[in-house]
PDB file of C-alpha atoms and ligand atoms in Angstrom:
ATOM      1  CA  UNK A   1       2.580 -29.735  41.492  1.00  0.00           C
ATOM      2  CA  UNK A   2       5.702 -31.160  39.209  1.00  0.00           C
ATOM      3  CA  UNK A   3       6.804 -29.100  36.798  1.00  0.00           C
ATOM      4  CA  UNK A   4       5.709 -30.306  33.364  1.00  0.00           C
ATOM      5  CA  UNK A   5       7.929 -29.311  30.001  1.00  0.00           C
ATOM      6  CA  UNK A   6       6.274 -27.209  27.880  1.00  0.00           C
ATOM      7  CA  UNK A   7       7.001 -26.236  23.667  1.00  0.00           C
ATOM      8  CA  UNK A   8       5.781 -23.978  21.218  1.00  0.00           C
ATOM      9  CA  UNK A   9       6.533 -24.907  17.711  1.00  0.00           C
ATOM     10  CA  UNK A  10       5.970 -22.067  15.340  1.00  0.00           C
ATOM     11  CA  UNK A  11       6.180 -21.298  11.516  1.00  0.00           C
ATOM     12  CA  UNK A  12       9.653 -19.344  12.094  1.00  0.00           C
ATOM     13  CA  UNK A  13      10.669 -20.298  16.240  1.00  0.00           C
ATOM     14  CA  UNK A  14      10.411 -23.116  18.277  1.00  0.00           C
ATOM     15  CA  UNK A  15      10.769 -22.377  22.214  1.00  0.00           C
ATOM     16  CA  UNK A  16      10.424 -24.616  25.070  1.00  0.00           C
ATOM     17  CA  UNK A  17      10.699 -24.252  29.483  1.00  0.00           C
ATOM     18  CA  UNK A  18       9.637 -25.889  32.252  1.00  0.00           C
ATOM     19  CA  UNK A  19       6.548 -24.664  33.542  1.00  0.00           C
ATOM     20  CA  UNK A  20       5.159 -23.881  37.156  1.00  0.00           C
ATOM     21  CA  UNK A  21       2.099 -25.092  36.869  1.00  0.00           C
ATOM     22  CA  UNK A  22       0.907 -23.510  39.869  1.00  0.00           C
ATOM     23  CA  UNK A  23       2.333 -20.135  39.227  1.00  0.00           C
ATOM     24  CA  UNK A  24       1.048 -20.429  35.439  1.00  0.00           C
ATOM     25  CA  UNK A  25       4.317 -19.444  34.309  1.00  0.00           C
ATOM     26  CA  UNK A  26       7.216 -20.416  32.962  1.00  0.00           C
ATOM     27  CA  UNK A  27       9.943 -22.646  35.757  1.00  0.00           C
ATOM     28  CA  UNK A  28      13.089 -21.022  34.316  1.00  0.00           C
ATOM     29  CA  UNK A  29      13.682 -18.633  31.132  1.00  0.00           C
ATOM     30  CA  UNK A  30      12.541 -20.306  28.173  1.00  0.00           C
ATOM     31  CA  UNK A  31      15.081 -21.297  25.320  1.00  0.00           C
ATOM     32  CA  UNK A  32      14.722 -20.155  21.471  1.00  0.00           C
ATOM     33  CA  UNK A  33      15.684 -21.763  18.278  1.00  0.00           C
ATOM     34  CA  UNK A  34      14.723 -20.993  15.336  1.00  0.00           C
ATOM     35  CA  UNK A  35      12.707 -23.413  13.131  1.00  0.00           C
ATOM     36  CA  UNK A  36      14.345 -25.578  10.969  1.00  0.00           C
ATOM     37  CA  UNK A  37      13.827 -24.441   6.831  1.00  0.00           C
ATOM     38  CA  UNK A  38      12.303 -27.004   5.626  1.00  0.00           C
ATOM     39  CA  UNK A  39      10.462 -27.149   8.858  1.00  0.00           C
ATOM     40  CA  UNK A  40      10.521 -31.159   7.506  1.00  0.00           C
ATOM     41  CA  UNK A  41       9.083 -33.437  10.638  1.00  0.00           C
ATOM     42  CA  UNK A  42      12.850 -35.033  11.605  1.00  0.00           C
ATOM     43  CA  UNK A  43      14.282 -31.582  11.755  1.00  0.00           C
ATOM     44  CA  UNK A  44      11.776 -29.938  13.826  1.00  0.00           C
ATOM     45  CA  UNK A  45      11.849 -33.368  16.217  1.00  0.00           C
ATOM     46  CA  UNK A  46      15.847 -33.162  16.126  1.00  0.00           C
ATOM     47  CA  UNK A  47      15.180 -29.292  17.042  1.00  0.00           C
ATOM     48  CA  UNK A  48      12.640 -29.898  19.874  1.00  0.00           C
ATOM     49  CA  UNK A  49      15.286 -32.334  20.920  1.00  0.00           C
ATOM     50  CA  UNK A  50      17.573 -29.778  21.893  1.00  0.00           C
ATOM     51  CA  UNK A  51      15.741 -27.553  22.991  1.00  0.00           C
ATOM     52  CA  UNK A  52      14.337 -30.089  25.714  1.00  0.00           C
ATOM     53  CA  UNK A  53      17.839 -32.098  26.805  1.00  0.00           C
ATOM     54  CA  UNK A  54      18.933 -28.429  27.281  1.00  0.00           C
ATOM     55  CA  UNK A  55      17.339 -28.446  30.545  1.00  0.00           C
ATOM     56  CA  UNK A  56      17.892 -32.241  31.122  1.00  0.00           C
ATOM     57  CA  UNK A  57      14.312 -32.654  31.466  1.00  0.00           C
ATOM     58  CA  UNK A  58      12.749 -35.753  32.611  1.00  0.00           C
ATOM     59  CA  UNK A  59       9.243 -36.051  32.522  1.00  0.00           C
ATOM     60  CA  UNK A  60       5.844 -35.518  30.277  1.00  0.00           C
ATOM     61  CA  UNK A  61       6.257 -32.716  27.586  1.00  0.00           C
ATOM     62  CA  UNK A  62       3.330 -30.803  26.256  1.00  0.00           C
ATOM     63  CA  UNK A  63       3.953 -29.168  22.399  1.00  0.00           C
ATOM     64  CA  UNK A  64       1.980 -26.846  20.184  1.00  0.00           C
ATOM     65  CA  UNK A  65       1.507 -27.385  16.810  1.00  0.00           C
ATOM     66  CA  UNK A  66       0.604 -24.377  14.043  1.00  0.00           C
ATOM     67  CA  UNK A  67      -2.002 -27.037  12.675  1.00  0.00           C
ATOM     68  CA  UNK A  68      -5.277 -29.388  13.425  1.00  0.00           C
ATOM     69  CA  UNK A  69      -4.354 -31.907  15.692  1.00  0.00           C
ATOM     70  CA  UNK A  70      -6.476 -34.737  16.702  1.00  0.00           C
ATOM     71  CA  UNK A  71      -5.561 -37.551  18.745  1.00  0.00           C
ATOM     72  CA  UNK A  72      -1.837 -36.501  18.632  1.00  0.00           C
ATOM     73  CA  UNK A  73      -2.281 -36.976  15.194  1.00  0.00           C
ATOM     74  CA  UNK A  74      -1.454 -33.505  12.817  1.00  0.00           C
ATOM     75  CA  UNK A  75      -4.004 -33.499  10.055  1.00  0.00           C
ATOM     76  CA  UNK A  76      -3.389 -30.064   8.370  1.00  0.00           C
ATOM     77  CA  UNK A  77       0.253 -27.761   7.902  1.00  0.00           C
ATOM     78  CA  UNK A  78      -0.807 -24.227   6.736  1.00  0.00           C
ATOM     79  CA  UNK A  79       2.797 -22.756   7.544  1.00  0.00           C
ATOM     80  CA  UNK A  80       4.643 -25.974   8.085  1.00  0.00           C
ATOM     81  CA  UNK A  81       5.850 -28.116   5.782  1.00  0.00           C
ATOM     82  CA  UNK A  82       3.411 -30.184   4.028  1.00  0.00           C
ATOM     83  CA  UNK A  83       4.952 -33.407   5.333  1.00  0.00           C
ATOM     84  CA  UNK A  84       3.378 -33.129   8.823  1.00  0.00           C
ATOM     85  CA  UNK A  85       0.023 -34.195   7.465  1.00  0.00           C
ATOM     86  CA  UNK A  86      -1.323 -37.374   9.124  1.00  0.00           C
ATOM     87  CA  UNK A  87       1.644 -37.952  11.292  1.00  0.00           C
ATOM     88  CA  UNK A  88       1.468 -39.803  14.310  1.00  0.00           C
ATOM     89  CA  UNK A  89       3.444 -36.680  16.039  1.00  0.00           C
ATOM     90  CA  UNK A  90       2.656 -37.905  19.912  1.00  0.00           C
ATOM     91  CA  UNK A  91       4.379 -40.963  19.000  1.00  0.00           C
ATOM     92  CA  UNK A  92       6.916 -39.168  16.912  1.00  0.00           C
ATOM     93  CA  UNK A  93       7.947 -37.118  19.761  1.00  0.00           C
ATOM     94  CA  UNK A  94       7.563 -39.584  22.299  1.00  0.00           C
ATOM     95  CA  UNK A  95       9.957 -42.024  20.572  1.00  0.00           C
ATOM     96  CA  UNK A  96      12.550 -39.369  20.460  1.00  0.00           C
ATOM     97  CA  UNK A  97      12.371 -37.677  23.227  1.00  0.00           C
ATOM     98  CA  UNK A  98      11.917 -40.687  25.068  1.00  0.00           C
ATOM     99  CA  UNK A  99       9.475 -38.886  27.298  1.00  0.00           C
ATOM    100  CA  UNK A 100       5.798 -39.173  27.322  1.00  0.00           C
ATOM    101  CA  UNK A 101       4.785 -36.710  25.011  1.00  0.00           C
ATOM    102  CA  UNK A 102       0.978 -34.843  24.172  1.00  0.00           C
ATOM    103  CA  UNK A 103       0.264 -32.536  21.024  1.00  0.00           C
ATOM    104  CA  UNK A 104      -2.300 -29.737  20.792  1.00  0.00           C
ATOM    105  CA  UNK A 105      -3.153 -26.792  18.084  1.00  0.00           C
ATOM    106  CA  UNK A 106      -0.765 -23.869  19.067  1.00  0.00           C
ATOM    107  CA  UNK A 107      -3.774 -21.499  19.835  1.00  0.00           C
ATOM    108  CA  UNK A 108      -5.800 -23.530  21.333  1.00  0.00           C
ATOM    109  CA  UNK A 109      -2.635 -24.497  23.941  1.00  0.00           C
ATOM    110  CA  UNK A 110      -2.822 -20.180  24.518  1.00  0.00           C
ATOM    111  CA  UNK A 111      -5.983 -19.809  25.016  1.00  0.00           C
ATOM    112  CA  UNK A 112      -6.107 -22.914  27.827  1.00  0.00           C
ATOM    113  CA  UNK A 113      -3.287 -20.844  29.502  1.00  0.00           C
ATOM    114  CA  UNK A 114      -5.537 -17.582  29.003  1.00  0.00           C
ATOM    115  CA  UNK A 115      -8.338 -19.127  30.319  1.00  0.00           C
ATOM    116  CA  UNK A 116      -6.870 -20.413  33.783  1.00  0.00           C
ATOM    117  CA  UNK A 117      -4.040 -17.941  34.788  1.00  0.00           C
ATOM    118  CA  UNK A 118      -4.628 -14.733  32.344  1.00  0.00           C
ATOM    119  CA  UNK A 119      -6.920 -12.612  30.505  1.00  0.00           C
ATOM    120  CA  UNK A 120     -10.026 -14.869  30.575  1.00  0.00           C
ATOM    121  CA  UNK A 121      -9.682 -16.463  34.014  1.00  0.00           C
ATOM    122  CA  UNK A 122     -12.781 -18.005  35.438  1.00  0.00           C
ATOM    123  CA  UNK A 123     -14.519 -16.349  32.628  1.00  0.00           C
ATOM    124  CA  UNK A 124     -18.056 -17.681  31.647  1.00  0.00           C
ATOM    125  CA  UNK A 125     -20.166 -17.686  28.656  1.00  0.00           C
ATOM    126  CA  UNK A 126     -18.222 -17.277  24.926  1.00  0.00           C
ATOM    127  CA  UNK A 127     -15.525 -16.516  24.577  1.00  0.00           C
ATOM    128  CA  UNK A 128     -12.531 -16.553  21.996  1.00  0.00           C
ATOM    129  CA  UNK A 129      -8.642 -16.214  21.784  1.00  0.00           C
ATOM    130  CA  UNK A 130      -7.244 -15.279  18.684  1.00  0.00           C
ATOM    131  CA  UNK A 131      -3.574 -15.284  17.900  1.00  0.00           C
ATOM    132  CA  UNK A 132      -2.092 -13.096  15.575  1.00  0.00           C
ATOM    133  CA  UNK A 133       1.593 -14.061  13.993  1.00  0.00           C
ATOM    134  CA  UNK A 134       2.564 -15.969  10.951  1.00  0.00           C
ATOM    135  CA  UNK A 135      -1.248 -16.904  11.040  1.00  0.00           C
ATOM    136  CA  UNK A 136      -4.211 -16.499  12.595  1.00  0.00           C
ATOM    137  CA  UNK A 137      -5.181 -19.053  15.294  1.00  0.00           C
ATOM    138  CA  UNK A 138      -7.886 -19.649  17.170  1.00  0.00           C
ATOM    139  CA  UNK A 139      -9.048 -20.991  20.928  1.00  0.00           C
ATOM    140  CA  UNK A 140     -13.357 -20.970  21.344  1.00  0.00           C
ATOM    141  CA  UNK A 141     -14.414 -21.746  24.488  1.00  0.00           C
ATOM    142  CA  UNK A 142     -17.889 -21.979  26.195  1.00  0.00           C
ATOM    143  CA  UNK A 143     -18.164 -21.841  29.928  1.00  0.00           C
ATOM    144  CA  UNK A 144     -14.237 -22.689  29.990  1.00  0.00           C
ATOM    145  CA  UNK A 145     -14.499 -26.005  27.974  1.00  0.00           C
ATOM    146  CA  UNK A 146     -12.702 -25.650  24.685  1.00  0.00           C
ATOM    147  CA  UNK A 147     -13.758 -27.000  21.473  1.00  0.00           C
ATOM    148  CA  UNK A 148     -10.182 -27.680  19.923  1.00  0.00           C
ATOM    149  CA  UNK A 149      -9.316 -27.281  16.606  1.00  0.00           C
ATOM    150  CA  UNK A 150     -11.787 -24.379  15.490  1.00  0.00           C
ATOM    151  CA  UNK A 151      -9.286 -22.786  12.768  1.00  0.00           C
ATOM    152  CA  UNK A 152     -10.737 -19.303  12.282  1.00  0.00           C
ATOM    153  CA  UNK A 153      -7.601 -18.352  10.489  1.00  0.00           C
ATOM    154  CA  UNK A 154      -9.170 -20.077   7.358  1.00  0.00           C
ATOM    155  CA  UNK A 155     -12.768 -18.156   7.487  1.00  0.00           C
ATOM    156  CA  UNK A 156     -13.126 -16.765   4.007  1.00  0.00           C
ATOM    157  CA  UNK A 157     -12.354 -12.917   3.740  1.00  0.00           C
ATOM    158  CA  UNK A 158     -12.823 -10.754   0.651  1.00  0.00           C
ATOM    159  CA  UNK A 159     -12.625 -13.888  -1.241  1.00  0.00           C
ATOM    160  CA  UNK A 160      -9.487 -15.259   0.510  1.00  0.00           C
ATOM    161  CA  UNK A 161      -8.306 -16.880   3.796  1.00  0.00           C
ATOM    162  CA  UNK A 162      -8.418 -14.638   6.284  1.00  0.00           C
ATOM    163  CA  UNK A 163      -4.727 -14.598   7.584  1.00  0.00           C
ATOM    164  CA  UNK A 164      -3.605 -13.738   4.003  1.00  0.00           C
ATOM    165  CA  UNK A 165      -5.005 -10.464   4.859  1.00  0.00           C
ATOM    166  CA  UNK A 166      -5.045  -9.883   8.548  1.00  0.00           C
ATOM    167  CA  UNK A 167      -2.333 -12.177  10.548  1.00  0.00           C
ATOM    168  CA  UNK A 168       0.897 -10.114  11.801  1.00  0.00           C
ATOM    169  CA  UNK A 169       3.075 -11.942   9.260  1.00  0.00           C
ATOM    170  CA  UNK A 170       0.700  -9.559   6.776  1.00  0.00           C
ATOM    171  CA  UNK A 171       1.121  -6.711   8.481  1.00  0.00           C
ATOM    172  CA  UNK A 172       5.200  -6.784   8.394  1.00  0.00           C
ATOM    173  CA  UNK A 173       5.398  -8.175   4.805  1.00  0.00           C
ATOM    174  CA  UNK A 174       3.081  -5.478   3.273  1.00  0.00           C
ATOM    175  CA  UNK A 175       4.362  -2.429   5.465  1.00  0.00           C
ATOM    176  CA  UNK A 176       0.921  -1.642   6.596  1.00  0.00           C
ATOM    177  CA  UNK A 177       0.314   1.087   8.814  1.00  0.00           C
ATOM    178  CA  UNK A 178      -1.148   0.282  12.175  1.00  0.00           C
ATOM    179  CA  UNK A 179      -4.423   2.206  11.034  1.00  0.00           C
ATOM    180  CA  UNK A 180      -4.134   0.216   8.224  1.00  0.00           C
ATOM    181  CA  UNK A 181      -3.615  -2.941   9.611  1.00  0.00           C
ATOM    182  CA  UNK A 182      -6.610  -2.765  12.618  1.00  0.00           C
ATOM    183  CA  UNK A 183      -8.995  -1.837   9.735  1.00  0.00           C
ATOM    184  CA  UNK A 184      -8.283  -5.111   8.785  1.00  0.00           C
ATOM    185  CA  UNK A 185      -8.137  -6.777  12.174  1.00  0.00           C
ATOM    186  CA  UNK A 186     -11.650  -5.058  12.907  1.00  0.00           C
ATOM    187  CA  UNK A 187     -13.414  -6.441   9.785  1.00  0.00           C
ATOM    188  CA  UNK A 188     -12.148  -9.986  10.235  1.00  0.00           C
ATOM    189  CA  UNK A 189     -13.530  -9.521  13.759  1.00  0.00           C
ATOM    190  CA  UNK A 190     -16.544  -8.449  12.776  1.00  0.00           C
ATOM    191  CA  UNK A 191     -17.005 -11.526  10.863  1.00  0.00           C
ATOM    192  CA  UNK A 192     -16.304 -13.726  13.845  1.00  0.00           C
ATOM    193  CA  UNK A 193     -18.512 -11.899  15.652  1.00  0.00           C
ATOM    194  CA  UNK A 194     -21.235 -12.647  13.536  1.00  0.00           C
ATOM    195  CA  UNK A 195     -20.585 -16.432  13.972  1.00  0.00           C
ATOM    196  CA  UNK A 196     -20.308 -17.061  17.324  1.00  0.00           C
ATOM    197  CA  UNK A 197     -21.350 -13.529  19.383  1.00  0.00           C
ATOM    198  CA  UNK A 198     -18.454 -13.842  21.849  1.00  0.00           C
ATOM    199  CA  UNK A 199     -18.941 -11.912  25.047  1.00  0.00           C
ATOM    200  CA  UNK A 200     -15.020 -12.086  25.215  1.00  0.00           C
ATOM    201  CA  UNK A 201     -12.041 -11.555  22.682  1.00  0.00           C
ATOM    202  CA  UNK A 202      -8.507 -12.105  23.446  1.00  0.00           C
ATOM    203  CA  UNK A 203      -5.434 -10.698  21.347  1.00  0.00           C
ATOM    204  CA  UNK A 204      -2.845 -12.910  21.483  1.00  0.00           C
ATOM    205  CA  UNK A 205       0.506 -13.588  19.689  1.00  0.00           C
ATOM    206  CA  UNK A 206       3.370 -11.928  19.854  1.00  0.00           C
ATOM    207  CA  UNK A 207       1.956  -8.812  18.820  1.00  0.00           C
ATOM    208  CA  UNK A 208      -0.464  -8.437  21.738  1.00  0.00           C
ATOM    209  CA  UNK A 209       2.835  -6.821  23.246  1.00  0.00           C
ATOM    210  CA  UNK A 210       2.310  -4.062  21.120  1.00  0.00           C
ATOM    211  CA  UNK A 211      -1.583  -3.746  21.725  1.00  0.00           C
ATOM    212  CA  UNK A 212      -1.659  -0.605  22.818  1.00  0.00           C
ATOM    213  CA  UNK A 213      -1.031   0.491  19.073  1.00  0.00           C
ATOM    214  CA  UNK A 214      -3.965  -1.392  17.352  1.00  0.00           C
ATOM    215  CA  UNK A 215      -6.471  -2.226  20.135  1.00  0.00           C
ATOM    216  CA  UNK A 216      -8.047   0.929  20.384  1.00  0.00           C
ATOM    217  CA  UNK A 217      -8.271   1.325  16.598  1.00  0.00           C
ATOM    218  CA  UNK A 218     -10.628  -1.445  16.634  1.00  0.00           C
ATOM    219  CA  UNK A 219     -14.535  -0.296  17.092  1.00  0.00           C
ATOM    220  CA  UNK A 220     -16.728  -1.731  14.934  1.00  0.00           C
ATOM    221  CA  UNK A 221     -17.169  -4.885  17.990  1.00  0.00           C
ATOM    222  CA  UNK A 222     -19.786  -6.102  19.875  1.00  0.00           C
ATOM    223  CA  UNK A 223     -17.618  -8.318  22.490  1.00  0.00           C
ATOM    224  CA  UNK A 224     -15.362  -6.901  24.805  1.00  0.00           C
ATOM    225  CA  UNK A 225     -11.855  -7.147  23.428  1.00  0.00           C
ATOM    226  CA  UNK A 226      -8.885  -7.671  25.632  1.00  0.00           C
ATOM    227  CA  UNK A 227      -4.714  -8.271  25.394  1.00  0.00           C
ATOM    228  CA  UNK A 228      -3.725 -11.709  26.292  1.00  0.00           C
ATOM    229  CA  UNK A 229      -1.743 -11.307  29.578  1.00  0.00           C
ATOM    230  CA  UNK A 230       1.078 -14.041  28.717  1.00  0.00           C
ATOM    231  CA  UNK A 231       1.724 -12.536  25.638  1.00  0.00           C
ATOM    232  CA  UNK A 232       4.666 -15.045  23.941  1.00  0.00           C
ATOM    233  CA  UNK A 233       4.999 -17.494  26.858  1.00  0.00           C
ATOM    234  CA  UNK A 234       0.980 -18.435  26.439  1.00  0.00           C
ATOM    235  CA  UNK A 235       1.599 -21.700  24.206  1.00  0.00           C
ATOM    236  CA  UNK A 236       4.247 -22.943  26.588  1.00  0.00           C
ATOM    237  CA  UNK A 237       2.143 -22.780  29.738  1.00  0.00           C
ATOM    238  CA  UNK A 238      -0.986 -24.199  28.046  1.00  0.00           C
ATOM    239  CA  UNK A 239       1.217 -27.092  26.336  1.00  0.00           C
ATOM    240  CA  UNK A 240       2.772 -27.927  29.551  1.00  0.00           C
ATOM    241  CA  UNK A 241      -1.454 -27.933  31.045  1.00  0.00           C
ATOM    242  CA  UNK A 242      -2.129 -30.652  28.001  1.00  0.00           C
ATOM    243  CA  UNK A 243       0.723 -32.841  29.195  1.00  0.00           C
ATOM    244  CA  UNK A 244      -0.162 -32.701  32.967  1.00  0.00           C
ATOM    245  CA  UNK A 245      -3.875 -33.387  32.444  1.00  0.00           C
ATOM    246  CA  UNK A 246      -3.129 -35.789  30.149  1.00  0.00           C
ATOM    247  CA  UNK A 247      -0.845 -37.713  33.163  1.00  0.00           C
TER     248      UNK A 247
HETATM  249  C1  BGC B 301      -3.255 -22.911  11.331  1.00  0.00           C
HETATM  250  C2  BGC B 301      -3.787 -23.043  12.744  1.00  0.00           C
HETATM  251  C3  BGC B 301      -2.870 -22.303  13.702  1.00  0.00           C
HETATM  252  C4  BGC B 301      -2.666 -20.873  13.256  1.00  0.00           C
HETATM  253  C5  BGC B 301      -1.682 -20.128  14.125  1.00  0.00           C
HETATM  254  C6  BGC B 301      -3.086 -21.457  10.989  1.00  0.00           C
HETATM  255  O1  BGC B 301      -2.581 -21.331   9.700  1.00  0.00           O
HETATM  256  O2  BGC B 301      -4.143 -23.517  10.406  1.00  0.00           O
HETATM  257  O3  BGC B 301      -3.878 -24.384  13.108  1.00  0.00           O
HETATM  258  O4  BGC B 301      -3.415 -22.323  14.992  1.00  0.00           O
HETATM  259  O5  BGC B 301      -2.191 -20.836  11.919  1.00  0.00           O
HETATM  260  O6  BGC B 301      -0.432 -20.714  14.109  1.00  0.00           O
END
């Protein structure tokens, strides 16, 4: 299979590789840069720019985006700049990169790439990726289809949005404890739970490196609760799986 470009955009990095699409993993080491402040929609294109003629990269590109996208259209911007909201950003990035380009919610990009070649391969039934960093995102999938866009990051928690009180971001700016932190983790879980009764939860985000420090804090879960296997390089893979499948 060709390789297919592949990049994350995120609140504070934006990283990019070709992907080996039949491996599920990323072509050649991925390249970092960090996201422009204002993360305004010409500087992150100009970024994503870079980050792609680094590799002199010909071809369809898949990107993430830390927002509701529909249509290649972004609709919301919790951690981006406001700016992004009802963009055309296929287009956007198409016309720059001169490449045919496809967008997709950043979690929902991990958890396709969680679902084929990591934690939930060829896994049935309900289940969920959630991604813990400067929010929380979310992937929901039944019997491997996924039904984009399902923003658990905003359920209501204690009277607020949920990733105000558990997303990693939280975590680091408040010094919490790890005890302190998974107490929080575990009640926002339990509320998910209570929605949807996942047989499956996957950690993901960059923290799921450190799960070994927060995942067996967690108890009060009905669903089986796993670490996402391609940690970081999840949104890259499962962007570059959007761009290929969309041709
Ligand atoms: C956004 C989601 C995104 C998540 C993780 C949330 O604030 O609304 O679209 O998936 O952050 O980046």
């Amino acid at each position: 299979m060709a390789t297919v470009f592949g990049v994350d955009i995120g609140g504070s990095g934006i990283k990019g590789a070709p992907v080996d699409l039949d491996a599920g993993a990323l072509a050649q080491e991925r390249h970092k840069v960090l996201t422009p402040q204002p993360s305004s929609p010409e500087a992150v294109v100009e970024a994503v720019g870079e980050v792609v003629r680094r590799f002199g990269h010909q071809g369809p590109v898949g990107l993430t985006f830390p927002g509701v996208v529909v249509g290649g259209h972004t609709r919301t911007a919790a951690n981006v700049d406001k700016r992004w909201i009802g963009l055309d950003a296929a287009a956007m990035f198409q016309d720059a990169l001169g490449l045919p380009a496809t967008v997709l919610n950043d979690a929902d990009a991990a958890g396709l790439a969680e679902l084929t070649y990591g934690a939930g391969r060829a896994h049935g039934g309900v289940v969920l990726v959630l991604t813990f960093g400067t929010g929380i995102g979310s992937a929901l999938f039944v019997d491997g289809a996924l039904v984009p866009n399902t923003e658990l990051g905003h359920l209501e928690l204690r009277g607020k949005d949920a990733e105000l009180r558990a997303s990693s971001a939280v975590r680091e700016r408040h010094d919490l404890s790890w005890p302190q932190w998974a107490e929080r983790v575990d009640e926002y879980l339990e509320l998910v739970e209570r929605l949807f009764s996942p047989q499956l939860i996957i950690i993901g985000g960059g923290v799921s490196r450190k799960h070994e420090k927060f995942l067996p804090l967690l108890t009060r879960r009905e669903a089986e609760l796993v670490p996402a296997t391609l940690r970081n390089d999840a949104g890259i893979v499962g962007a570059a799986m959007a761009a290929a499948k969309a041709g």
